[in-house]
Short mmCIF file of C-alpha atoms in Angstrom, two decimals:
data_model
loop_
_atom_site.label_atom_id
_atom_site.label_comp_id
_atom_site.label_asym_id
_atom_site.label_seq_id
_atom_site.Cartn_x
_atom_site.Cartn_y
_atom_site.Cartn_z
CA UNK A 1 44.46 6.05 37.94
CA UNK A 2 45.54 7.83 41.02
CA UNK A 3 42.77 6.39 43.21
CA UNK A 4 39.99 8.32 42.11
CA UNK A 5 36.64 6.54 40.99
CA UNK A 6 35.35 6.79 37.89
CA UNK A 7 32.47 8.82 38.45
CA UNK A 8 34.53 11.25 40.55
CA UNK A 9 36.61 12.03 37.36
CA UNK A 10 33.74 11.53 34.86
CA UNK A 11 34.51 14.33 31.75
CA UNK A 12 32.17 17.35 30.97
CA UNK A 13 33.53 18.25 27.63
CA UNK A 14 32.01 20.22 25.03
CA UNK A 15 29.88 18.05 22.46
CA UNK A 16 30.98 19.05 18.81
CA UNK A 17 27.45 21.14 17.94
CA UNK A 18 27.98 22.98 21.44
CA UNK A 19 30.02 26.59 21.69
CA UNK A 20 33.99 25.44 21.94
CA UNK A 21 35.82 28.00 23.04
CA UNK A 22 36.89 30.33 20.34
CA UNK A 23 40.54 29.97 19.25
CA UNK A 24 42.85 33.37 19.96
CA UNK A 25 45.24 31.60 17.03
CA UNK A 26 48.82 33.09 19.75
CA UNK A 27 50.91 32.06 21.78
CA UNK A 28 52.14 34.48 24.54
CA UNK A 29 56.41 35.20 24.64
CA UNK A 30 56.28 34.18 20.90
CA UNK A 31 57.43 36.87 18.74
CA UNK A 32 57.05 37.13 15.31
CA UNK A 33 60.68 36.46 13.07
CA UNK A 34 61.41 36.00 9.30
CA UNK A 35 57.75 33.71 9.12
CA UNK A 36 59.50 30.53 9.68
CA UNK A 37 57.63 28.25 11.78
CA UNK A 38 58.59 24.86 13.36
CA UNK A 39 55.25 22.62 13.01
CA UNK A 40 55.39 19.04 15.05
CA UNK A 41 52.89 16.29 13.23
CA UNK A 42 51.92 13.76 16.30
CA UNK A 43 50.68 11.04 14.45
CA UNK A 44 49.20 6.99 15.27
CA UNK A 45 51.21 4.16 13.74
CA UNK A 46 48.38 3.31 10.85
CA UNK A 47 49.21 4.15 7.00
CA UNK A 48 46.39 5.57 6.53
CA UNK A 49 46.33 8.42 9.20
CA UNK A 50 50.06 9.57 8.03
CA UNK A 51 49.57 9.35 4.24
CA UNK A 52 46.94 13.15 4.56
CA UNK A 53 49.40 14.61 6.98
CA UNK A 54 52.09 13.83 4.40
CA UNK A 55 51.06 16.58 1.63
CA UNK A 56 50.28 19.16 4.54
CA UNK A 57 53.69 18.84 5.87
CA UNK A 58 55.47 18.95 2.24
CA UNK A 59 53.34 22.50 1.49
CA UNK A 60 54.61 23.64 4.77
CA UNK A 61 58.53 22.59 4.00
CA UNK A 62 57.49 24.44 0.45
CA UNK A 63 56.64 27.41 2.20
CA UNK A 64 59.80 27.28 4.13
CA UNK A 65 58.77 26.34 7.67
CA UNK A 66 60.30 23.01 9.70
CA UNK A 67 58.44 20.50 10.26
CA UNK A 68 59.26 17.43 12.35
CA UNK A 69 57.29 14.28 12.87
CA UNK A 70 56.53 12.22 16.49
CA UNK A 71 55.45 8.54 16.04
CA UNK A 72 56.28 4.65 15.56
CA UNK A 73 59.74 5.09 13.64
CA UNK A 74 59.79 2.10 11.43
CA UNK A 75 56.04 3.19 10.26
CA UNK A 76 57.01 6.91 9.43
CA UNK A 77 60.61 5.94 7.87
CA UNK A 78 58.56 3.70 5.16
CA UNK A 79 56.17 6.90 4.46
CA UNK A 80 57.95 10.07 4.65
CA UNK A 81 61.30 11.38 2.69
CA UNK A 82 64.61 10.41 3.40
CA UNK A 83 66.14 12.52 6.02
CA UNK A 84 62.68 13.77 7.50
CA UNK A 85 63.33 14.79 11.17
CA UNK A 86 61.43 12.22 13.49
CA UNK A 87 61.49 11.71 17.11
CA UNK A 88 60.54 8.39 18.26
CA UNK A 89 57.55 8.31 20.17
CA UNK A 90 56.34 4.88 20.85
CA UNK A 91 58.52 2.13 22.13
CA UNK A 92 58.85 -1.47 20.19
CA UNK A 93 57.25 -3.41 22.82
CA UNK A 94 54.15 -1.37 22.27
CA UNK A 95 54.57 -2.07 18.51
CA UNK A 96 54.46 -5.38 19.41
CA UNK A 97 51.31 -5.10 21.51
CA UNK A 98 49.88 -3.36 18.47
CA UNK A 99 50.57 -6.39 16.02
CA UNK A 100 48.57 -8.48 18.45
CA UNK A 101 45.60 -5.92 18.92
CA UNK A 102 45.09 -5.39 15.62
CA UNK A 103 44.72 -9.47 14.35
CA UNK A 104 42.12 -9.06 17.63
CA UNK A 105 40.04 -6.33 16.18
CA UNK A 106 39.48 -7.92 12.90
CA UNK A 107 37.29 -10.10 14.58
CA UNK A 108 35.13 -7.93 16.40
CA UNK A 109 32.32 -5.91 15.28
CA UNK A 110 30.01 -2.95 16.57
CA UNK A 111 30.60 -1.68 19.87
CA UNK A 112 32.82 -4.12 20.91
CA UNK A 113 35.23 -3.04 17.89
CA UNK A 114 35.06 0.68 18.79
CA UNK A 115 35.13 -0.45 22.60
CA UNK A 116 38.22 -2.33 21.85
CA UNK A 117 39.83 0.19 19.99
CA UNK A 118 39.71 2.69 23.03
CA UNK A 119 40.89 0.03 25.67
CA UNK A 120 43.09 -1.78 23.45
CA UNK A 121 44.06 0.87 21.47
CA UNK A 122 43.69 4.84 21.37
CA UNK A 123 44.44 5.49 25.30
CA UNK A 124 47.46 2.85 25.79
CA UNK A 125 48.92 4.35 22.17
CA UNK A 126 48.34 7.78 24.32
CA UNK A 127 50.14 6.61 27.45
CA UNK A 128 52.91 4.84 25.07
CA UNK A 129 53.19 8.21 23.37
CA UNK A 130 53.39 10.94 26.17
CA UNK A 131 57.02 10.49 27.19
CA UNK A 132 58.53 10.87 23.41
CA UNK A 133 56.10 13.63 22.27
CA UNK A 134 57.30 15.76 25.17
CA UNK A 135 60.70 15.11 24.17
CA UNK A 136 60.11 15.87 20.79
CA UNK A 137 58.42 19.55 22.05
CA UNK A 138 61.41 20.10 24.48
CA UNK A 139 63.87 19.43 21.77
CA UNK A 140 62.04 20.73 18.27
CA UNK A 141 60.89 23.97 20.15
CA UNK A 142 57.33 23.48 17.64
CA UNK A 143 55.34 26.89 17.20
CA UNK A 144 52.05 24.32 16.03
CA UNK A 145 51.70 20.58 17.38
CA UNK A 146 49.68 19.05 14.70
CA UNK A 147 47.70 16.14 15.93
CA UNK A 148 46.18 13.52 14.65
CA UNK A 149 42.12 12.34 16.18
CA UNK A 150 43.75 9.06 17.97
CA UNK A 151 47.01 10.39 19.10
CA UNK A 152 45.60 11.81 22.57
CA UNK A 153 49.54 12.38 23.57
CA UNK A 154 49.94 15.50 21.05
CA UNK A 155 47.10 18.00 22.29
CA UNK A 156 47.87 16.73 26.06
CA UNK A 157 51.71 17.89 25.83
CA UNK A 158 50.86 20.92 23.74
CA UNK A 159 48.63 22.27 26.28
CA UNK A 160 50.98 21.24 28.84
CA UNK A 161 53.49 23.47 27.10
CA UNK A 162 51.02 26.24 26.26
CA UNK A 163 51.58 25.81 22.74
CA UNK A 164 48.33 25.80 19.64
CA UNK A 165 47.39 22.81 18.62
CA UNK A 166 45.19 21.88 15.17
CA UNK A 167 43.97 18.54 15.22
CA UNK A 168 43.82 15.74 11.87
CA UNK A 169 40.77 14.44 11.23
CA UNK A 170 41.70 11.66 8.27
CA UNK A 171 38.02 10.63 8.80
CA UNK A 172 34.83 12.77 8.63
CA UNK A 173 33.13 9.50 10.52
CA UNK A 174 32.96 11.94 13.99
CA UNK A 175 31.71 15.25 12.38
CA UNK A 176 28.07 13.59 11.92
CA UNK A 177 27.81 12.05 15.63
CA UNK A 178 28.21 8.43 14.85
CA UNK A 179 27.23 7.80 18.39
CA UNK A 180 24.12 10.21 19.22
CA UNK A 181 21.89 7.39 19.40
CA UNK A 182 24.03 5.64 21.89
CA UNK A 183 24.18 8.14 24.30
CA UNK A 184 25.52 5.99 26.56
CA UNK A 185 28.28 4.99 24.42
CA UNK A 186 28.80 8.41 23.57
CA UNK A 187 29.59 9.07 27.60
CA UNK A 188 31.54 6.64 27.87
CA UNK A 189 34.30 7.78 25.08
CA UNK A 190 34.55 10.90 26.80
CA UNK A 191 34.95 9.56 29.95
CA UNK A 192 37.82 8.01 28.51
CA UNK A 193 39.44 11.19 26.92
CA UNK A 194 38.96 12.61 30.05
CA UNK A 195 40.35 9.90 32.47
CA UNK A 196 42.96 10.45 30.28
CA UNK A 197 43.91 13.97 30.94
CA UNK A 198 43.49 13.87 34.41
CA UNK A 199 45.77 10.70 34.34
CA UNK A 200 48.54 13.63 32.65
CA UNK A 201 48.36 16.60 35.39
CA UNK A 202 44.91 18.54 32.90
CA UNK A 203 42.17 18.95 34.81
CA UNK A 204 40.69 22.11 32.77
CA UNK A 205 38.88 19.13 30.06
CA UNK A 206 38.69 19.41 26.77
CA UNK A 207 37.19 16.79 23.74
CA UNK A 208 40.95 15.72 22.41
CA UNK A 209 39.52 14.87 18.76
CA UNK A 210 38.33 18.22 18.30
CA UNK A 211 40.74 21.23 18.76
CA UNK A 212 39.64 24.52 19.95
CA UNK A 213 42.32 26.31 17.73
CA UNK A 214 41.93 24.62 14.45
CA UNK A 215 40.26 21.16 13.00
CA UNK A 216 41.44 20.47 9.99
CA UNK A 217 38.88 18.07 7.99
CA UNK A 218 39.89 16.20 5.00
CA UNK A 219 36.45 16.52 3.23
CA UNK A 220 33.55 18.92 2.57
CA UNK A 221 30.14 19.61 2.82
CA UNK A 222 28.91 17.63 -0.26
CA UNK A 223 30.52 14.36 1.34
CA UNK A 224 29.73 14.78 5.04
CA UNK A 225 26.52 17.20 4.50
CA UNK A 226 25.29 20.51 6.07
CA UNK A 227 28.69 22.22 7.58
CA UNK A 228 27.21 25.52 8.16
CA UNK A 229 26.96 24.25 11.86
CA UNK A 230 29.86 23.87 12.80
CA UNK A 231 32.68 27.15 14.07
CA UNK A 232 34.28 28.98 12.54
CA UNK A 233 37.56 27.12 13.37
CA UNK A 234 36.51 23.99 11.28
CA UNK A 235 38.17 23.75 8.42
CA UNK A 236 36.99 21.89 5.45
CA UNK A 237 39.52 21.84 3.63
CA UNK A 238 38.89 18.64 1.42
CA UNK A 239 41.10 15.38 0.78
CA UNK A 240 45.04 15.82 0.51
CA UNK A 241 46.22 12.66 -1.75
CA UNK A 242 49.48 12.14 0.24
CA UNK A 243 50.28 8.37 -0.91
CA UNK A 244 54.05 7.60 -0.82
CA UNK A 245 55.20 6.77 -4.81
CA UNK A 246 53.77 3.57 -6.34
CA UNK A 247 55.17 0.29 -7.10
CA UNK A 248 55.51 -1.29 -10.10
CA UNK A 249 52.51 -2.26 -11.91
CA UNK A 250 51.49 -3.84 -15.16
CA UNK A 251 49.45 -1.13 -16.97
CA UNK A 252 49.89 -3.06 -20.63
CA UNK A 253 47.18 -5.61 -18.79
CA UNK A 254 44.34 -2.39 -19.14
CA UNK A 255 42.18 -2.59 -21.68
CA UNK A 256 41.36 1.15 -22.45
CA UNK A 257 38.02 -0.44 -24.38
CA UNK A 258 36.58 -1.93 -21.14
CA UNK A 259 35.58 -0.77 -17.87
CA UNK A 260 38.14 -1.15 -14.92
CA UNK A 261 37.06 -1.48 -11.49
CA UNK A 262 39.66 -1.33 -8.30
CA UNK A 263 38.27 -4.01 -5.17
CA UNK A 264 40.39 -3.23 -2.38
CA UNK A 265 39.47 -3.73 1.60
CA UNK A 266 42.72 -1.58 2.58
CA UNK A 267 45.23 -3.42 5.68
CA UNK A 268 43.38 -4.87 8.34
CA UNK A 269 40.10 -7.22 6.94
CA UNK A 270 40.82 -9.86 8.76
CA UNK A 271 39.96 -13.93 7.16
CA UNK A 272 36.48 -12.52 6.22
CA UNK A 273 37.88 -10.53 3.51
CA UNK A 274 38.93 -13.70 2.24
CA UNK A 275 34.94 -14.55 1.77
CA UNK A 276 34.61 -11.07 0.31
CA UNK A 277 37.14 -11.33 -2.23
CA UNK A 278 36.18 -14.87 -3.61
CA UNK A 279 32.24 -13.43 -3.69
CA UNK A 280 33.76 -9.94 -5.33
CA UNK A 281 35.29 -12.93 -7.99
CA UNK A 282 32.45 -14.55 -8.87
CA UNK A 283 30.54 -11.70 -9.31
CA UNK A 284 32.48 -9.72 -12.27
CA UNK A 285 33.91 -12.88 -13.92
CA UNK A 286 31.26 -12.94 -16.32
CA UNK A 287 30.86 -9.44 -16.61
CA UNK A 288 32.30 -7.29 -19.24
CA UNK A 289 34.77 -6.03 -17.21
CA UNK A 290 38.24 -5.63 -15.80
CA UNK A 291 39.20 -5.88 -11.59
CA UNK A 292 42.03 -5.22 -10.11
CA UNK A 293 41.94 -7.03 -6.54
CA UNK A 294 44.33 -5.93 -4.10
CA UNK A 295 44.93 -8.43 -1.75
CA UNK A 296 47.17 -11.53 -1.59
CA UNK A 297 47.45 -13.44 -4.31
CA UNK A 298 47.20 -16.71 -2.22
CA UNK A 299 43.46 -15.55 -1.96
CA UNK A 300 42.43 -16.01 -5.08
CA UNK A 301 44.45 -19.25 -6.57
CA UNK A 302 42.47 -19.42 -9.90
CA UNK A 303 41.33 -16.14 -11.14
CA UNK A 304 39.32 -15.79 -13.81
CA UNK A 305 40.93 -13.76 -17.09
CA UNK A 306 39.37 -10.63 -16.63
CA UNK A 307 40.43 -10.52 -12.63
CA UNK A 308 44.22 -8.94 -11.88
CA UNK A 309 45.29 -9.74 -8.31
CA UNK A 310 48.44 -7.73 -7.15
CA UNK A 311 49.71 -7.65 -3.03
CA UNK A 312 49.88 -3.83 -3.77
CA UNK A 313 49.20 -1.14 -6.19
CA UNK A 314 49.76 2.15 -7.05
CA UNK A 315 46.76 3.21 -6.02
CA UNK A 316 46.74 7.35 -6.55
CA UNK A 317 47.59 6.73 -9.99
CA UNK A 318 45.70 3.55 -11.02
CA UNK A 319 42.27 5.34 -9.97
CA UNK A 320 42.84 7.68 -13.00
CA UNK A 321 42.56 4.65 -14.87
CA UNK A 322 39.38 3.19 -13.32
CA UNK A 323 35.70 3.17 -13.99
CA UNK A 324 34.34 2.52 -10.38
CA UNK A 325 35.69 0.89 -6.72
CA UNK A 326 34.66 -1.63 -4.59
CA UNK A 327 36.20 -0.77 -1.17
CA UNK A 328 35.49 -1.68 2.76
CA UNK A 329 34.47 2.27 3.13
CA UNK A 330 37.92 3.12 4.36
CA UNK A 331 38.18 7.27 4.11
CA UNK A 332 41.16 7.57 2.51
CA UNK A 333 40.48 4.87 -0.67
CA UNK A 334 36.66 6.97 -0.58
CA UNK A 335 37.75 9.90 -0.93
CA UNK A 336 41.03 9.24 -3.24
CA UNK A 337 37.89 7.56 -5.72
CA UNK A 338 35.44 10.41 -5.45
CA UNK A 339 38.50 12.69 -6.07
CA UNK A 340 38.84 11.37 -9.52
CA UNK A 341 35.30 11.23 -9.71
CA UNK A 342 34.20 7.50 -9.15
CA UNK A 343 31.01 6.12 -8.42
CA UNK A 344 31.60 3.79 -5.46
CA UNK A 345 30.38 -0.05 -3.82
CA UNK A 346 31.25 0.01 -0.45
CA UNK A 347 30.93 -2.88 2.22
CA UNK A 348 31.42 -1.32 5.17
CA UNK A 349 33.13 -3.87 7.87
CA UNK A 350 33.79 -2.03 11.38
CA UNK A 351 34.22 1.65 13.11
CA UNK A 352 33.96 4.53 10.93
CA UNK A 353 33.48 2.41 7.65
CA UNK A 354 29.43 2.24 7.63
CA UNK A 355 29.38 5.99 8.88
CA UNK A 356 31.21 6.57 5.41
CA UNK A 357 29.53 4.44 3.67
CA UNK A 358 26.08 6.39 4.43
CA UNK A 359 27.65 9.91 3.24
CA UNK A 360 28.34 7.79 0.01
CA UNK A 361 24.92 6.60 -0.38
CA UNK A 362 23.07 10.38 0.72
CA UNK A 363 25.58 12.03 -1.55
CA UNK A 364 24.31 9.84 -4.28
CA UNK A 365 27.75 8.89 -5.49
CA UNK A 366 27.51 5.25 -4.60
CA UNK A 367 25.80 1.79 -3.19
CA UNK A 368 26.61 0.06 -0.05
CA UNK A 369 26.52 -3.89 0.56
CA UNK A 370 26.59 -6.11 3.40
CA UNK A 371 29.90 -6.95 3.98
CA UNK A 372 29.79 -10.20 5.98
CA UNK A 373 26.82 -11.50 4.26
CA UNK A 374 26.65 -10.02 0.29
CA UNK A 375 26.52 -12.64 -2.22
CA UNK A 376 27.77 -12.54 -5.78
CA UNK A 377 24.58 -11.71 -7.76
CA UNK A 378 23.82 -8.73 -5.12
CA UNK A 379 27.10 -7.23 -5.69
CA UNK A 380 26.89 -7.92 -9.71
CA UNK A 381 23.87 -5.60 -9.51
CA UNK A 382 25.30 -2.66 -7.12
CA UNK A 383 28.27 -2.98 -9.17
CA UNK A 384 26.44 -2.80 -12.44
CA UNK A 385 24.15 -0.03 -11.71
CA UNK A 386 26.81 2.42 -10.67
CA UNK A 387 29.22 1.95 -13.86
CA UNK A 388 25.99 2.26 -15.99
CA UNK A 389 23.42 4.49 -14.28
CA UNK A 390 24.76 7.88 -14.98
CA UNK A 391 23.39 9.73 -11.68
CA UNK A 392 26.03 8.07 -9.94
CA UNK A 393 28.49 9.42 -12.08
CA UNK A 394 27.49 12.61 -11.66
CA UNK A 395 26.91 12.39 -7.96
CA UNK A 396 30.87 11.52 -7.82
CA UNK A 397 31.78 14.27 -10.10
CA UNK A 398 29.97 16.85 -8.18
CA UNK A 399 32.13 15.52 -4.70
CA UNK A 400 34.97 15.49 -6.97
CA UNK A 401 34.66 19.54 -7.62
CA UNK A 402 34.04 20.26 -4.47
CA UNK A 403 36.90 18.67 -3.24
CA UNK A 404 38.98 20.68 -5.72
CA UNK A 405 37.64 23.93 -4.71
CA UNK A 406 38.19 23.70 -0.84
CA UNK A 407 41.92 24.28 -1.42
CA UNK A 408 43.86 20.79 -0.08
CA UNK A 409 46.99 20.64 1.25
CA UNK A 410 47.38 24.63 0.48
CA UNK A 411 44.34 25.68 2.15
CA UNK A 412 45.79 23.89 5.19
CA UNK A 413 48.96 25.02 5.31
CA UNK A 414 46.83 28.15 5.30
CA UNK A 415 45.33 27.75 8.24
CA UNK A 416 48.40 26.43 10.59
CA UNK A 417 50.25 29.23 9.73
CA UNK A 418 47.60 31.82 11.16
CA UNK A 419 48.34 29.77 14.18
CA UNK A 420 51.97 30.85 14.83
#
């Protein structure tokens, strides 16, 4: 840490309601061509954080730009097109260290999770990073490095090269503050981000999750709330459904005359999602209903008739078949259901999950449930209520609009290519 305390090096960034500096959208010697641009995604090894990028990049390659990619190989190879350009940028012994942190932080909860997720996660991923995301600028030339919130290596080495960055925010959790009544906490986060800039040569500190050239937001103001507040350079530019193909599913087993709900606690639940699924079970086997559980089907030996458990779905194009979900609050499965206009149960489990779960419940379009502790008649009743109580129904299809009118992937692509 180059010997200097903590305190000595403690970070003054901006907070996100405070004046960022305003974005001058150039970069100097760069001279404009035939409008072909060379955009670098810097993204985290975690599904979910590629799959919006995935649609943004495509529009971009549509438009005729080049876009590269920076990341965990393996992770971006299952995810992106044959023959995508991708420079490795994380070596397999961290991918190994990854494995292990992530079985650790399914067991942890509140601050320890999003502690854990800093130390154990976000700034040693950053490290891990910095070496193959320089190599990827030095060798792809970018114009734009597009970054995602937990990849702290992209806006470090694009400021080291003097090059625009626009930063990915696949979760709206930090645009309300999670943290403002922990101002403590708060602190300490940013002491992080800014430990690790000094730790890279950057002493002129900046917040790393929140551009000052372009955030691109994937959600709107009838999701998060009032956006008015926030700069100019804030783009809300709604959810991008960028979900590789599905798999094979059994769509003869939907009964068009019933109800269908999806129950899905995305990747990383840990055993208590066992607990969850088996109460989830219990609760709509006697209901007039049809589930689709995605999970294991070891966790659920004897399902009852109405209950379809599959390892994986297609989810993008299942939810056009569904009545309602029951999810852990993850963005991506929120906003993918409020997209096709679904009234939602969410049990929030860890980090940004509850934050979501509270701009489902103030946007009307949804209940929440304790996830650790909900039994089956509780989550009968939240789950009854929204597929028969037509407010929440409309609450959804109101998100839904809004979503299509901020403009997606397009309205993006937009936006990075004022950047060049």
């Amino acid at each position: 840490m180059n010997g200097r305390s903590s305190k000595a090096r403690r970070v003054r960034v901006p907070s996100l309601l405070g004046d960022l500096p305003a974005p001058d959208g150039r970069v100097a010697g760069r001279e404009a061509d035939s409008g072909r641009r060379r955009f670098l995604f810097v993204v985290p090894p975690l599904t979910g954080h590629v799959n919006p990028t995935v649609a943004v990049a495509s529009e971009l390659s549509r438009r005729g730009h080049r876009v590269a990619w920076a990341g965990h190989t393996p992770t971006l190879e299952g995810l992106l097109k044959p023959g995508s350009k991708i420079y490795p940028a994380e070596d397999e012994a961290f991918a190994a260290h990854v494995e292990q942190a992530r079985r650790h932080w399914t067991t942890l909860r509140g601050p320890a999770a999003l502690k854990f997720l800093w130390d154990g996660f976000i700034i040693p991923l950053g490290h891990a990073m910095m070496p193959g995301v320089q190599t990827a600028i030095e060798r792809f030339r970018p114009d734009v490095v597009v970054c995602d919130q937990q990849t702290l290596a992209g806006p470090v080495a694009a400021r080291l090269h003097d090059l625009p960055w626009a930063t990915s925010a696949t979760t709206s959790a930090e645009f309300t503050r999670p943290l403002a009544g922990m101002p403590l906490v708060e602190e300490w986060v940013r002491d992080q981000i800014g430990e690790f800039q000094l730790d890279h040569g950057i002493e002129d500190l900046l917040d790393l999750r929140f551009s000052d050239h372009l955030v691109l937001v994937f959600s709107t103001a009838a999701l998060i709330g009032d956006t008015s507040i926030f700069p100019d350079h804030f783009a809300f530019v709604g959810p991008v459904l960028g979900r590789p193909p599905g798999n094979d599913f059994p769509w003869e087993w939907l009964d068009e005359d019933r109800p269908s709900v999806l129950v899905s606690l995305g990747t990383l639940n840990g055993p208590a999602g066992e607990r969850f699924f088996q109460v989830a079970a219990e609760a709509v086997k006697d209901m007039d209903v049809q589930a689709v559980f995605v999970t294991p089907p070891g966790t659920l030996p004897d399902p009852p008739p109405n209950l379809l458990v599959r390892g994986h779905v297609p989810q993008l194009e299942l939810l056009e078949r569904m009545s309602a979900v029951i999810t852990h609050g993850g963005h991506n499965t929120v906003v993918e259901a409020l997209a096709n206009g679904l009234p939602l149960v969410v049990a929030p489990i860890r980090d940004d999950q509850p934050v979501i779960a509270r701009q489902v419940v103030a946007s009307g379009a949804g209940l929440t449930v304790r996830f650790a502790r909900v039994r089956a008649e509780e989550l009968r009743e939240a789950l009854h209520r929204v597929l028969t109580e037509e407010a929440f129904r409309s609450a959804a299809d109101r998100v839904r609009r809004s979503f299509a009118e901020a403009g997606g992937a397009g309205q993006a692509a937009d936006r990075l290519e004022k950047l060049t």
